Short mmCIF file of N, CA and C and ligand atoms in Angstrom, two decimals:
data_model
loop_
_atom_site.label_atom_id
_atom_site.label_comp_id
_atom_site.label_asym_id
_atom_site.label_seq_id
_atom_site.Cartn_x
_atom_site.Cartn_y
_atom_site.Cartn_z
N MET A 1 -4.74 -17.09 13.96
CA MET A 1 -4.85 -16.04 12.66
C MET A 1 -3.51 -15.16 11.46
N LYS A 2 -3.90 -15.85 10.28
CA LYS A 2 -2.74 -14.75 9.54
C LYS A 2 -3.51 -13.78 8.97
N ILE A 3 -2.32 -12.67 9.04
CA ILE A 3 -2.58 -11.37 9.03
C ILE A 3 -1.35 -10.76 7.99
N ALA A 4 -1.61 -10.29 6.99
CA ALA A 4 -1.25 -9.58 6.57
C ALA A 4 -1.26 -8.31 5.63
N ILE A 5 0.13 -7.33 5.45
CA ILE A 5 -0.01 -5.72 5.17
C ILE A 5 0.53 -5.71 4.39
N GLU A 6 -0.12 -5.19 2.73
CA GLU A 6 0.13 -4.77 1.76
C GLU A 6 0.08 -3.51 1.65
N GLU A 7 1.20 -2.82 1.43
CA GLU A 7 1.62 -1.93 0.93
C GLU A 7 1.46 -1.58 -1.31
N LEU A 8 0.79 -0.24 -1.01
CA LEU A 8 0.16 0.30 -2.93
C LEU A 8 1.59 1.66 -2.58
N ALA A 9 0.61 2.42 -3.27
CA ALA A 9 1.44 3.64 -3.61
C ALA A 9 1.16 4.41 -2.48
N GLY A 10 1.92 5.12 -0.52
CA GLY A 10 1.74 5.28 -0.34
C GLY A 10 3.30 5.45 0.07
N CYS A 11 2.61 6.07 1.68
CA CYS A 11 4.41 6.32 2.37
C CYS A 11 5.03 5.48 3.34
N SER A 12 4.07 4.37 3.58
CA SER A 12 4.63 2.95 4.53
C SER A 12 4.52 3.64 5.76
N GLY A 13 3.71 4.49 6.57
CA GLY A 13 2.74 5.30 7.38
C GLY A 13 2.36 4.45 8.01
N CYS A 14 1.73 4.51 7.27
CA CYS A 14 -0.10 3.08 8.09
C CYS A 14 0.64 2.20 8.92
N THR A 15 1.57 1.22 8.03
CA THR A 15 3.17 0.49 8.51
C THR A 15 3.20 1.06 9.57
N ILE A 16 4.00 1.57 9.78
CA ILE A 16 4.35 2.05 11.04
C ILE A 16 3.15 2.09 11.99
N ALA A 17 2.55 2.72 11.66
CA ALA A 17 1.13 3.02 12.68
C ALA A 17 0.31 1.85 13.09
N VAL A 18 1.12 0.58 12.44
CA VAL A 18 0.72 -0.17 13.56
C VAL A 18 1.39 -0.91 13.95
N LEU A 19 2.92 -0.56 13.68
CA LEU A 19 4.45 -0.90 14.68
C LEU A 19 4.11 -0.21 16.13
N ASP A 20 3.38 0.77 15.64
CA ASP A 20 3.46 2.18 16.62
C ASP A 20 2.10 1.69 17.90
N LEU A 21 1.90 0.35 18.07
CA LEU A 21 0.36 0.39 18.44
C LEU A 21 1.47 0.22 20.19
N HIS A 22 2.66 0.46 20.06
CA HIS A 22 3.65 0.11 21.34
C HIS A 22 3.04 -1.21 21.48
N GLU A 23 2.85 -1.66 22.68
CA GLU A 23 2.51 -3.32 23.91
C GLU A 23 1.87 -3.26 23.56
N ALA A 24 0.65 -2.87 22.88
CA ALA A 24 -0.41 -3.40 22.17
C ALA A 24 -0.43 -3.87 21.37
N ILE A 25 0.83 -3.92 20.64
CA ILE A 25 1.08 -5.35 19.56
C ILE A 25 1.55 -6.73 20.45
N LEU A 26 2.12 -6.68 20.80
CA LEU A 26 2.02 -7.41 22.03
C LEU A 26 1.27 -8.66 22.00
N ASP A 27 -0.76 -7.77 22.31
CA ASP A 27 -1.69 -8.47 22.29
C ASP A 27 -1.48 -9.37 20.70
N LEU A 28 -1.98 -8.16 20.21
CA LEU A 28 -1.99 -9.02 18.23
C LEU A 28 -0.51 -10.17 17.72
N VAL A 29 0.62 -10.02 18.61
CA VAL A 29 1.22 -10.97 18.25
C VAL A 29 1.01 -12.72 18.87
N GLU A 30 0.20 -12.26 19.82
CA GLU A 30 -0.02 -13.33 20.46
C GLU A 30 -1.48 -13.81 19.54
N ALA A 31 -2.65 -13.25 19.60
CA ALA A 31 -3.78 -12.99 18.60
C ALA A 31 -3.49 -14.16 17.01
N ALA A 32 -2.22 -13.70 16.56
CA ALA A 32 -2.13 -13.69 15.33
C ALA A 32 -0.74 -13.53 14.63
N ASP A 33 -0.45 -14.55 13.64
CA ASP A 33 0.51 -14.53 13.05
C ASP A 33 0.83 -13.36 11.87
N ILE A 34 2.22 -12.43 11.91
CA ILE A 34 2.04 -11.26 10.90
C ILE A 34 2.81 -12.45 9.75
N VAL A 35 2.28 -12.53 8.25
CA VAL A 35 2.87 -13.55 7.80
C VAL A 35 3.49 -12.71 6.65
N TYR A 36 2.65 -12.17 6.47
CA TYR A 36 3.52 -10.95 4.69
C TYR A 36 3.18 -9.76 5.52
N SER A 37 4.38 -8.40 5.55
CA SER A 37 4.21 -7.47 5.27
C SER A 37 5.41 -6.27 4.62
N PRO A 38 5.77 -6.06 3.42
CA PRO A 38 7.19 -6.00 2.91
C PRO A 38 6.67 -4.99 2.63
N PRO A 39 7.54 -3.35 2.73
CA PRO A 39 8.91 -3.79 2.80
C PRO A 39 9.69 -3.39 4.14
N VAL A 40 8.14 -2.92 5.01
CA VAL A 40 8.44 -2.19 6.45
C VAL A 40 9.12 -3.83 7.23
N ILE A 41 8.32 -4.42 7.62
CA ILE A 41 8.09 -5.40 8.78
C ILE A 41 8.98 -6.65 8.70
N MET A 42 8.36 -7.16 6.89
CA MET A 42 9.54 -8.24 6.54
C MET A 42 9.92 -8.36 4.77
N ASP A 43 11.10 -9.11 5.11
CA ASP A 43 11.66 -9.11 3.95
C ASP A 43 11.02 -10.15 2.72
N VAL A 44 8.96 -9.83 2.29
CA VAL A 44 9.15 -11.39 1.54
C VAL A 44 8.24 -10.84 -0.01
N LYS A 45 8.38 -11.98 -0.97
CA LYS A 45 7.82 -10.68 -1.97
C LYS A 45 6.89 -11.38 -2.15
N GLU A 46 5.91 -12.34 -1.76
CA GLU A 46 4.50 -13.20 -2.53
C GLU A 46 3.87 -13.67 -1.28
N PRO A 47 2.78 -12.59 -1.23
CA PRO A 47 1.40 -13.21 -0.42
C PRO A 47 1.31 -15.34 -0.20
N PRO A 48 1.11 -14.98 0.57
CA PRO A 48 0.76 -15.95 0.56
C PRO A 48 -1.00 -16.62 0.36
N GLU A 49 -1.41 -17.92 -0.26
CA GLU A 49 -2.64 -17.88 -0.31
C GLU A 49 -3.92 -18.19 0.94
N ASP A 50 -3.72 -18.39 1.80
CA ASP A 50 -4.91 -18.43 2.93
C ASP A 50 -4.32 -17.09 4.12
N ILE A 51 -4.43 -16.22 3.57
CA ILE A 51 -4.33 -15.63 4.47
C ILE A 51 -5.77 -14.93 5.69
N ASP A 52 -6.15 -14.84 6.53
CA ASP A 52 -6.96 -14.46 7.15
C ASP A 52 -8.19 -13.44 6.98
N ILE A 53 -7.21 -12.12 7.00
CA ILE A 53 -6.96 -10.78 7.52
C ILE A 53 -5.61 -10.23 7.00
N ALA A 54 -6.52 -9.65 5.72
CA ALA A 54 -5.06 -8.21 4.67
C ALA A 54 -5.43 -7.19 5.31
N PHE A 55 -4.86 -6.32 5.90
CA PHE A 55 -4.80 -4.59 5.26
C PHE A 55 -3.88 -4.55 4.42
N VAL A 56 -4.71 -3.13 3.49
CA VAL A 56 -3.88 -2.67 2.03
C VAL A 56 -3.55 -1.46 2.89
N THR A 57 -2.48 -0.60 2.34
CA THR A 57 -2.78 0.69 2.64
C THR A 57 -2.16 1.03 1.27
N GLY A 58 -2.46 3.08 1.14
CA GLY A 58 -1.65 2.99 -0.12
C GLY A 58 -2.42 3.32 -1.60
N ALA A 59 -2.65 4.19 -2.40
CA ALA A 59 -3.10 4.15 -3.43
C ALA A 59 -3.24 3.51 -4.50
N VAL A 60 -4.08 3.21 -5.61
CA VAL A 60 -3.05 2.45 -7.18
C VAL A 60 -2.88 3.21 -7.84
N ARG A 61 -1.77 3.92 -8.13
CA ARG A 61 -0.76 4.40 -8.70
C ARG A 61 -0.77 3.62 -10.47
N ASN A 62 -0.44 2.63 -9.86
CA ASN A 62 0.24 1.79 -11.10
C ASN A 62 0.32 0.37 -11.09
N GLU A 63 0.70 -0.48 -12.23
CA GLU A 63 -0.18 -1.34 -12.96
C GLU A 63 0.74 -2.33 -11.57
N GLU A 64 1.97 -2.38 -11.41
CA GLU A 64 1.81 -3.32 -10.28
C GLU A 64 1.15 -3.00 -8.76
N ASN A 65 0.89 -1.63 -8.37
CA ASN A 65 -0.27 -1.77 -6.85
C ASN A 65 -1.41 -2.94 -7.45
N GLN A 66 -2.08 -2.38 -8.68
CA GLN A 66 -3.24 -2.75 -9.41
C GLN A 66 -3.14 -4.25 -9.39
N GLU A 67 -2.11 -5.28 -9.80
CA GLU A 67 -1.24 -6.76 -9.75
C GLU A 67 -1.54 -6.87 -8.29
N ARG A 68 -1.00 -5.75 -7.54
CA ARG A 68 -0.46 -6.53 -5.90
C ARG A 68 -2.25 -6.74 -5.49
N LEU A 69 -2.89 -5.12 -5.76
CA LEU A 69 -4.25 -5.80 -4.81
C LEU A 69 -5.10 -6.52 -5.55
N LYS A 70 -4.93 -7.20 -6.81
CA LYS A 70 -5.67 -8.03 -7.07
C LYS A 70 -5.47 -9.41 -6.05
N LYS A 71 -4.15 -9.45 -5.82
CA LYS A 71 -3.51 -10.93 -6.07
C LYS A 71 -3.92 -10.84 -4.18
N ILE A 72 -3.68 -9.17 -3.01
CA ILE A 72 -4.40 -9.73 -1.47
C ILE A 72 -5.89 -10.02 -2.03
N ARG A 73 -6.30 -9.53 -2.80
CA ARG A 73 -7.96 -9.68 -2.48
C ARG A 73 -7.97 -11.03 -2.83
N LYS A 74 -7.25 -11.73 -3.67
CA LYS A 74 -8.02 -13.34 -4.01
C LYS A 74 -7.24 -14.34 -3.32
N ASN A 75 -6.28 -13.40 -2.13
CA ASN A 75 -5.95 -14.70 -1.53
C ASN A 75 -6.24 -14.53 0.21
N SER A 76 -7.41 -13.74 0.20
CA SER A 76 -7.54 -13.19 1.48
C SER A 76 -9.17 -13.81 2.04
N ARG A 77 -9.02 -13.97 2.89
CA ARG A 77 -10.62 -14.17 3.24
C ARG A 77 -11.27 -12.40 3.76
N VAL A 78 -10.94 -12.00 4.91
CA VAL A 78 -11.43 -10.74 4.83
C VAL A 78 -10.19 -9.23 4.36
N LEU A 79 -10.27 -8.00 3.71
CA LEU A 79 -9.88 -7.10 3.05
C LEU A 79 -9.69 -5.62 3.77
N VAL A 80 -8.96 -4.78 4.40
CA VAL A 80 -9.72 -3.38 5.01
C VAL A 80 -8.76 -2.62 4.11
N ALA A 81 -9.81 -1.44 3.69
CA ALA A 81 -8.74 -0.68 3.56
C ALA A 81 -8.10 0.21 4.88
N LEU A 82 -6.34 0.08 5.45
CA LEU A 82 -6.19 1.00 6.49
C LEU A 82 -5.57 1.81 5.82
N GLY A 83 -6.04 3.76 6.22
CA GLY A 83 -5.36 4.99 5.80
C GLY A 83 -6.38 5.36 5.24
N THR A 84 -6.38 6.33 4.84
CA THR A 84 -6.49 7.84 3.63
C THR A 84 -6.31 7.59 2.41
N CYS A 85 -5.36 7.35 1.89
CA CYS A 85 -4.47 7.07 0.29
C CYS A 85 -5.36 5.32 0.23
N ALA A 86 -5.93 4.61 0.75
CA ALA A 86 -6.45 3.23 0.41
C ALA A 86 -7.81 3.35 0.85
N CYS A 87 -8.39 4.42 1.65
CA CYS A 87 -10.21 4.48 1.08
C CYS A 87 -10.16 5.56 0.40
N TYR A 88 -9.47 6.85 0.22
CA TYR A 88 -10.26 7.77 -0.74
C TYR A 88 -9.27 8.20 -1.82
N GLY A 89 -7.49 7.79 -2.13
CA GLY A 89 -6.27 8.75 -2.95
C GLY A 89 -5.89 9.38 -1.62
N GLY A 90 -6.46 10.17 -0.84
CA GLY A 90 -4.97 10.65 0.00
C GLY A 90 -4.80 11.52 -0.49
N ILE A 91 -3.35 11.70 -0.43
CA ILE A 91 -2.18 12.12 -0.56
C ILE A 91 -1.57 11.69 -1.73
N SER A 92 -1.71 10.43 -1.85
CA SER A 92 -1.12 9.55 -3.34
C SER A 92 -2.13 9.78 -4.44
N GLY A 93 -3.71 10.68 -4.47
CA GLY A 93 -4.29 11.17 -5.27
C GLY A 93 -4.10 12.32 -5.38
N LEU A 94 -3.00 13.05 -4.81
CA LEU A 94 -2.82 14.59 -5.39
C LEU A 94 -1.59 14.27 -6.60
N SER A 95 -1.20 13.57 -6.75
CA SER A 95 0.32 13.05 -8.28
C SER A 95 -1.37 13.37 -9.70
N MET A 96 -2.53 13.27 -9.45
CA MET A 96 -3.31 13.62 -10.54
C MET A 96 -2.96 15.32 -10.68
N ILE A 97 -2.41 16.40 -9.77
CA ILE A 97 -2.72 17.55 -10.35
C ILE A 97 -1.72 18.05 -11.00
N SER A 98 -0.78 16.70 -11.47
CA SER A 98 0.68 16.89 -12.11
C SER A 98 0.01 15.99 -13.33
N SER A 99 1.25 16.11 -14.37
CA SER A 99 1.28 15.25 -15.67
C SER A 99 2.36 14.09 -15.44
N ARG A 100 2.26 13.02 -15.79
CA ARG A 100 2.88 11.83 -15.54
C ARG A 100 4.10 12.47 -16.06
N GLU A 101 5.07 13.40 -16.72
CA GLU A 101 5.75 14.22 -16.82
C GLU A 101 6.20 15.22 -16.16
N GLU A 102 6.01 15.69 -15.60
CA GLU A 102 5.99 16.17 -14.10
C GLU A 102 6.29 15.56 -12.90
N LEU A 103 5.98 14.58 -13.01
CA LEU A 103 6.06 14.03 -12.01
C LEU A 103 7.32 13.61 -11.73
N PHE A 104 7.16 12.54 -13.12
CA PHE A 104 8.97 12.07 -13.37
C PHE A 104 10.58 12.57 -13.34
N LYS A 105 10.23 14.12 -13.82
CA LYS A 105 10.92 14.99 -13.94
C LYS A 105 11.66 15.23 -12.15
N THR A 106 10.28 15.47 -11.34
CA THR A 106 10.92 15.76 -9.86
C THR A 106 10.97 14.76 -9.79
N VAL A 107 10.67 13.52 -9.54
CA VAL A 107 11.40 12.76 -8.50
C VAL A 107 12.35 11.90 -9.23
N TYR A 108 12.70 11.86 -10.60
CA TYR A 108 13.93 11.30 -10.71
C TYR A 108 15.00 12.08 -11.62
N THR A 109 14.72 13.42 -11.29
CA THR A 109 16.17 14.13 -11.42
C THR A 109 16.05 15.23 -10.17
N ALA A 110 15.47 15.19 -9.21
CA ALA A 110 15.88 15.28 -8.06
C ALA A 110 17.56 15.58 -7.12
N VAL A 111 17.75 16.38 -6.67
CA VAL A 111 19.79 16.08 -6.58
C VAL A 111 19.90 14.95 -5.74
N ASP A 112 19.31 14.36 -5.10
CA ASP A 112 19.70 12.94 -4.62
C ASP A 112 18.99 11.36 -5.40
N THR A 113 18.54 11.87 -6.42
CA THR A 113 18.51 10.88 -7.25
C THR A 113 18.73 10.69 -8.74
N VAL A 114 19.47 11.64 -8.73
CA VAL A 114 19.70 12.26 -10.22
C VAL A 114 20.84 11.06 -11.01
N LYS A 115 20.57 10.42 -12.36
CA LYS A 115 21.20 9.21 -12.63
C LYS A 115 22.59 10.16 -13.33
N GLU A 116 23.59 9.51 -13.14
CA GLU A 116 25.22 9.85 -13.94
C GLU A 116 24.55 10.58 -14.97
N ASP A 117 23.71 9.83 -15.89
CA ASP A 117 23.83 10.32 -17.94
C ASP A 117 22.14 11.79 -17.71
N GLY A 118 21.80 11.48 -16.72
CA GLY A 118 20.64 12.14 -16.46
C GLY A 118 19.31 11.81 -16.97
N ALA A 119 19.36 10.64 -17.37
CA ALA A 119 18.27 10.09 -17.82
C ALA A 119 17.02 9.36 -17.05
N ILE A 120 15.31 9.83 -17.40
CA ILE A 120 14.83 9.01 -16.96
C ILE A 120 14.60 7.77 -17.06
N PRO A 121 14.31 6.21 -16.25
CA PRO A 121 13.97 5.44 -16.13
C PRO A 121 12.91 4.98 -17.27
N HIS A 122 12.72 4.44 -17.83
CA HIS A 122 11.89 3.67 -18.43
C HIS A 122 10.87 2.14 -18.13
N ASP A 123 12.16 1.82 -17.23
CA ASP A 123 11.74 0.13 -17.06
C ASP A 123 11.17 0.36 -15.64
N VAL A 124 10.00 1.18 -15.27
CA VAL A 124 9.61 1.78 -14.44
C VAL A 124 7.71 0.61 -14.25
N PRO A 125 6.77 0.66 -13.73
CA PRO A 125 5.30 -0.15 -13.74
C PRO A 125 4.47 1.28 -14.17
N GLY A 126 4.18 1.03 -15.26
CA GLY A 126 3.43 1.59 -15.96
C GLY A 126 2.25 2.31 -15.57
N PHE A 127 2.27 4.04 -15.56
CA PHE A 127 1.35 4.33 -14.40
C PHE A 127 -0.35 4.03 -15.01
N LEU A 128 -1.26 4.17 -14.34
CA LEU A 128 -2.56 4.19 -14.82
C LEU A 128 -3.05 5.55 -14.98
N TYR A 129 -4.40 5.64 -16.02
CA TYR A 129 -4.08 7.09 -16.40
C TYR A 129 -4.62 8.33 -15.05
N ARG A 130 -5.31 7.47 -14.10
CA ARG A 130 -5.64 8.32 -12.70
C ARG A 130 -5.04 7.05 -11.32
N VAL A 131 -5.03 7.92 -10.33
CA VAL A 131 -5.23 7.19 -8.93
C VAL A 131 -6.37 7.10 -8.80
N PHE A 132 -6.46 5.81 -7.46
CA PHE A 132 -7.51 4.75 -7.55
C PHE A 132 -7.54 4.80 -6.05
N ALA A 133 -9.07 4.78 -5.93
CA ALA A 133 -8.67 4.20 -4.44
C ALA A 133 -8.68 2.99 -4.48
N VAL A 134 -8.69 1.74 -3.13
CA VAL A 134 -9.13 0.24 -3.08
C VAL A 134 -10.00 -0.06 -3.56
N GLY A 135 -10.98 0.28 -3.01
CA GLY A 135 -12.41 -0.15 -3.21
C GLY A 135 -12.84 0.35 -4.42
N ASP A 136 -12.28 1.19 -5.51
CA ASP A 136 -12.56 1.34 -7.16
C ASP A 136 -12.36 0.07 -7.96
N MET A 137 -11.33 -1.10 -6.86
CA MET A 137 -10.93 -2.12 -7.88
C MET A 137 -11.21 -3.15 -7.38
N VAL A 138 -11.43 -3.31 -6.42
CA VAL A 138 -12.09 -4.74 -5.93
C VAL A 138 -12.88 -4.82 -4.23
N LYS A 139 -13.49 -5.71 -4.09
CA LYS A 139 -13.90 -5.31 -2.69
C LYS A 139 -13.41 -5.54 -1.54
N ILE A 140 -14.01 -4.73 -0.92
CA ILE A 140 -13.05 -3.89 0.35
C ILE A 140 -14.10 -4.58 1.24
N ASP A 141 -14.17 -4.83 2.56
CA ASP A 141 -15.09 -5.48 3.75
C ASP A 141 -15.31 -4.64 4.57
N TYR A 142 -14.29 -3.55 5.08
CA TYR A 142 -13.96 -2.51 6.07
C TYR A 142 -12.80 -2.18 5.33
N TYR A 143 -13.41 -0.06 6.41
CA TYR A 143 -12.71 0.72 6.19
C TYR A 143 -11.61 1.03 7.20
N ILE A 144 -10.01 1.73 7.34
CA ILE A 144 -10.37 2.08 8.65
C ILE A 144 -9.70 3.75 7.84
N PRO A 145 -9.93 4.71 8.23
CA PRO A 145 -9.22 6.20 7.31
C PRO A 145 -8.45 6.54 8.22
N GLY A 146 -7.86 7.57 7.83
CA GLY A 146 -6.77 8.25 9.11
C GLY A 146 -5.52 8.27 8.11
N CYS A 147 -4.45 9.27 8.62
CA CYS A 147 -3.46 9.58 7.93
C CYS A 147 -2.16 10.31 9.01
N PRO A 148 -1.81 8.91 9.44
CA PRO A 148 -2.37 7.63 9.21
C PRO A 148 -3.44 6.86 10.53
N PRO A 149 -4.02 5.99 10.14
CA PRO A 149 -5.03 6.31 11.70
C PRO A 149 -4.27 6.13 12.62
N PRO A 150 -5.33 6.59 14.09
CA PRO A 150 -5.23 6.75 14.89
C PRO A 150 -5.15 5.65 15.59
N ARG A 151 -4.22 4.77 16.53
CA ARG A 151 -4.78 4.08 17.71
C ARG A 151 -6.66 3.53 17.78
N ARG A 152 -7.19 4.54 17.96
CA ARG A 152 -8.84 3.96 18.25
C ARG A 152 -9.23 4.88 18.35
N HIS A 153 -9.76 4.82 17.04
CA HIS A 153 -12.10 5.42 16.94
C HIS A 153 -11.97 4.95 17.59
N GLY A 154 -13.22 7.16 17.90
CA GLY A 154 -14.00 7.08 17.96
C GLY A 154 -13.84 6.66 20.14
S1 LIG B 1 -2.67 7.85 4.26
FE1 LIG B 1 -0.72 8.37 5.39
S2 LIG B 1 0.27 7.83 6.25
FE2 LIG B 1 -1.02 6.06 5.40
S3 LIG B 1 0.15 5.69 3.40
FE3 LIG B 1 -1.29 7.32 2.55
S4 LIG B 1 0.24 9.14 3.22
FE4 LIG B 1 0.81 7.71 4.22
#
């Protein structure tokens, strides 16, 4: 079985939660091959076309997120929304209380990311007019909420 994890607008905590399965991860890798999980588990740019189960973490904030979500849906038999950001918008959804200009100013003029010329970059993916949960854009087969999702539900 081929499984994949796609990360959109989030903090990577949901992918770390998968690694945090401790010894249970040995059962996982015996039952399945993780074929795609950038940037936390592997450095790979494009998802293969024959994924059995894909997990998507993070919300949809920009055009790149939207494009990658549509591609992972197309390439996967089963798509699972993993984590509260993917299921409902979550922490990423809080960005809707600030304007695009306020967000960019905060992120790109923070002390440790300021560029020498003080310029805010314009070559980043375009923001959508709002944050979307993944189910707003594509068909989702299963939802696993939690920030991050617990090892076991129930
Ligand atoms: S649900 Fe929580 S842990 Fe997962 S990406 Fe969002 S903020 Fe991070």
